Amino acid sequence: MENRPLEYDYTVAKMFMFTTIVLGIVGMLIGVILAFQLAFPSVNTILGEGLAEYTNFSRLRPLHTDAVIFGFTLSGIFATWYYVGQRVLKVSMAESGLLMFLGKLHFWLYLIVVAAVVVTLFMGITTSKEYAEFEWPIDIAVVVVWVLWGMGLFGLIGIRREKSLYISIWYYIATFLGIAMLYLFNNMEIPTYFASGGIGSWWHSVSMYAGTNDALVQWWYGHNAVAFGFTVPIVAMIYYFLPKESGQAIYSYKLSLLSFWGLMFVYLWAGGHHLLYSTVPDWMQTMGSIFSVILILPSWGSAINMLLTMKGEWQQVAASPLIKFMILASTFYMFSTLEGPIQAIKSVNAIAHFTDWIVGHVHDGVLGWVGFMIMASLFHMAPRVFKREIYSKSLMATQFWIQTLGVVLYFTSMWIAGITQGMMWRAHDEFGNLAYSFIDTVTVLHPYYTIRGVGGLLYLVGFLMFAYNIYKTMSARPVEESELQNASPMGA
Amino acid sequence: MFHWLEKHPFFFAVGVFVTIAFAGLIEILPNFAQASRPVIGTAPYSTLELAGRHVYIKNSCNACHSQLVRPFKSETDRYGHYSLSGEYAYDRPFLWGSKRTGPDLMRVGNYRTTDWHENHMKDPASVVPGSIMPAYKWMFTNNADVDTAYAEQLTVANAFSVPYNEPVPMKDGSTKIVKMGKNLAEARALALAEAKEIVADMKDQDVKDAVARGEIPEIVAIIAYMNSLK
Amino acid sequence: MDIAELQAYGYFALTATLVVVLYGYIYHLYSKKKDADGHDYEDYSNMALKDDITDTPVSAVSDDKEK
């Protein structure tokens, strides 16, 4: 055996980078279709009446959310884990055959689950619970995938050279534990086929919780799936990639530790804000409201820490589109973690709930924060994984501006739509009768739905540019190890 | 203590887990028994209604329609009495929804008829001009899955003591018995009998013929379900 | 004393404990500034900055074993 120096092994990271991009395109494409279906209902039969069952809004909607959450974002989380994990623990996956095997198994099983989800959701096999639509056979497979990731995660930590765990690792661990707990408890269900002695569809199940309890568990899950899918792991990414790309040490490592514990403690309580004015007990609603507002502190702790990391180095933001992505992501993180608590205030929620303002909030978080951060991470990883410079810097800059415009169009139109509709629903005339019928409050939204569709389309276009840029990077100019220390090498 | 935690990933993980599990324990568990008690007037779903509920879920109706009337004048004016916790005692899963692209359906059975739903599902804009809801024409040809609905009834009756074949108190002081078949054949017959009552008010000849043949198209089941929402 | 009251006391005690722990942690971080091994907390930023496999770890696992 030849005596080669030890290197980090990015095989599994590469695989997940691939699914991040493919599933990102799928999820966003479906999203754009959905947006135009709301603006122009004829898009529901885009592939003809015969296929209307599979192309109409109601079948595609869960596919969109799940493709973006469990396809794009989760792949991004895994891809960055298999990259960052090795580096900050200073141990290569090549050193352990078992970990390599687990990683690959993790990927392939994940891919199988994704395929199963796509097929079943198109068929309309769903439990209806948002972001937990999968029926029990898939739930079991999800648990297996998750355990495989956990084994790889703790296995790598077990053989590390660096004794202390970098802050990003803390966040990855929290992601693993949080989702594991939430997913298990929310998906407690009884397969009816077995419970009834073999009657009906074998995949059907019934929730162990009923009504209000089910709602409480679901939104405890739903809100915290956002916490541990869209916040915690993305914070893990920015804590690694921003310092690394800019060459700046984190402004205050101590603050990052504090924010971590603050976030862990506060986040879980906030789920009740999805159920304000519902039939869950009042004190839980109030608790949800209060903790949502407190949540600003740890969230901003991280975000400000990131912005201050760039202190004295702001020329890098102007010079590098990659840094731009991360700084904008961080800014959107601050923005949506302020917007969320505002919406969780009871009197604001009375207007905002059930409207498009909530949809807008989700999207400035996911498009602005999650999407930008994952793309930035992949841009940073690509030169190191492929040992080549990023294909085009100008393409990256163009993409940045197109997508930023897309996000801005998206959330501004949804703000207006949401508040308009919320106010119209509650308007009474001088005799105390409702001022508008429901359909009045729908037709008025048409222009905003159209603008939103355009915004989403711009973001998708930008994402396709991203995919192209990464694809071309694989055959761009090879680079030396020395060029990869901090700022990523980019072609014109 | 803190130093030690930083160097021991296992105990660190335990610490994280305790911190995040804490909220769930406090918030969710203690109220469980109380919240699952039905109010008077709430009855379990019949086989056909449950099959209709499955059609509702299959087509993600809950993505655009809520089933939760909040306690505001504007909402009670529009949709009827605000929701009570016990009214959801037999809802597995809950279908409150999170977005009202269309109106709330919590009490749609009070103010819409079989005939209205039939026309609406075929072509929403013909009933509500300007509607952006897609048409659901396949519900007129696909058959509802009565067997699975029956399996679910059996499951919840056994596992959660849902009162099938037992008198349930109603608001006017009377009682109501929701029947569940003793075996699959009886369940199918019960569902078909209920379907016949629904199609009596429908116009679509193909659907009428299908029910006469002993089939139950999805549209019949979902109308039965929506008529039961009161 | 019913379950709700117990729940309230339990909740209060646990929250108070966690708040004390969190503030204790803040105090600990900013007063000690260094962890048990004598590393300044801020040094740990270097785990990201110097993360080549040939770089020296900020605090190596092997250091422990040599002792």
mmCIF file with all atom_site columns, N, CA and C in Angstrom, chain B residues 5 7 50 75 97 135 182 184 186 208 225:
data_model
loop_
_atom_site.group_PDB
_atom_site.id
_atom_site.type_symbol
_atom_site.label_atom_id
_atom_site.label_alt_id
_atom_site.label_comp_id
_atom_site.label_asym_id
_atom_site.label_entity_id
_atom_site.label_seq_id
_atom_site.pdbx_PDB_ins_code
_atom_site.Cartn_x
_atom_site.Cartn_y
_atom_site.Cartn_z
_atom_site.occupancy
_atom_site.B_iso_or_equiv
_atom_site.pdbx_formal_charge
_atom_site.auth_seq_id
_atom_site.auth_comp_id
_atom_site.auth_asym_id
_atom_site.auth_atom_id
_atom_site.pdbx_PDB_model_num
ATOM 1  N N  . LEU B 1 5   ? -19.092 19.416 31.035 1.00 0.00 ? 5   LEU B N  1
ATOM 2  C CA . LEU B 1 5   ? -20.099 19.187 29.998 1.00 0.00 ? 5   LEU B CA 1
ATOM 3  C C  . LEU B 1 5   ? -19.532 19.396 28.595 1.00 0.00 ? 5   LEU B C  1
ATOM 4  N N  . LYS B 1 7   ? -16.733 18.751 27.508 1.00 0.00 ? 7   LYS B N  1
ATOM 5  C CA . LYS B 1 7   ? -15.810 17.702 27.040 1.00 0.00 ? 7   LYS B CA 1
ATOM 6  C C  . LYS B 1 7   ? -16.462 16.323 26.966 1.00 0.00 ? 7   LYS B C  1
ATOM 7  N N  . LEU B 1 50  ? -66.648 8.724  7.677  1.00 0.00 ? 50  LEU B N  1
ATOM 8  C CA . LEU B 1 50  ? -65.210 8.526  7.891  1.00 0.00 ? 50  LEU B CA 1
ATOM 9  C C  . LEU B 1 50  ? -64.499 8.311  6.549  1.00 0.00 ? 50  LEU B C  1
ATOM 10 N N  . GLU B 1 75  ? -65.888 36.091 13.127 1.00 0.00 ? 75  GLU B N  1
ATOM 11 C CA . GLU B 1 75  ? -65.858 34.668 12.771 1.00 0.00 ? 75  GLU B CA 1
ATOM 12 C C  . GLU B 1 75  ? -67.154 33.966 13.119 1.00 0.00 ? 75  GLU B C  1
ATOM 13 N N  . GLY B 1 97  ? -56.202 22.830 10.153 1.00 0.00 ? 97  GLY B N  1
ATOM 14 C CA . GLY B 1 97  ? -55.565 23.563 9.060  1.00 0.00 ? 97  GLY B CA 1
ATOM 15 C C  . GLY B 1 97  ? -54.749 24.728 9.587  1.00 0.00 ? 97  GLY B C  1
ATOM 16 N N  . ALA B 1 135 ? -61.307 22.262 -9.626 1.00 0.00 ? 135 ALA B N  1
ATOM 17 C CA . ALA B 1 135 ? -62.416 21.305 -9.689 1.00 0.00 ? 135 ALA B CA 1
ATOM 18 C C  . ALA B 1 135 ? -61.921 19.935 -9.242 1.00 0.00 ? 135 ALA B C  1
ATOM 19 N N  . LYS B 1 182 ? -70.990 -5.210 12.324 1.00 0.00 ? 182 LYS B N  1
ATOM 20 C CA . LYS B 1 182 ? -70.307 -6.258 13.102 1.00 0.00 ? 182 LYS B CA 1
ATOM 21 C C  . LYS B 1 182 ? -69.223 -6.927 12.272 1.00 0.00 ? 182 LYS B C  1
ATOM 22 N N  . LEU B 1 184 ? -67.393 -6.903 7.970  1.00 0.00 ? 184 LEU B N  1
ATOM 23 C CA . LEU B 1 184 ? -67.147 -6.034 6.818  1.00 0.00 ? 184 LEU B CA 1
ATOM 24 C C  . LEU B 1 184 ? -68.379 -5.926 5.921  1.00 0.00 ? 184 LEU B C  1
ATOM 25 N N  . GLU B 1 186 ? -71.506 -6.188 6.681  1.00 0.00 ? 186 GLU B N  1
ATOM 26 C CA . GLU B 1 186 ? -72.527 -5.330 7.287  1.00 0.00 ? 186 GLU B CA 1
ATOM 27 C C  . GLU B 1 186 ? -72.120 -3.854 7.208  1.00 0.00 ? 186 GLU B C  1
ATOM 28 N N  . LYS B 1 208 ? -75.359 8.313  -9.597 1.00 0.00 ? 208 LYS B N  1
ATOM 29 C CA . LYS B 1 208 ? -76.575 7.594  -9.184 1.00 0.00 ? 208 LYS B CA 1
ATOM 30 C C  . LYS B 1 208 ? -76.516 6.128  -9.633 1.00 0.00 ? 208 LYS B C  1
ATOM 31 N N  . TYR B 1 225 ? -69.558 13.434 4.643  1.00 0.00 ? 225 TYR B N  1
ATOM 32 C CA . TYR B 1 225 ? -68.690 13.977 5.692  1.00 0.00 ? 225 TYR B CA 1
ATOM 33 C C  . TYR B 1 225 ? -68.983 15.460 5.920  1.00 0.00 ? 225 TYR B C  1
#
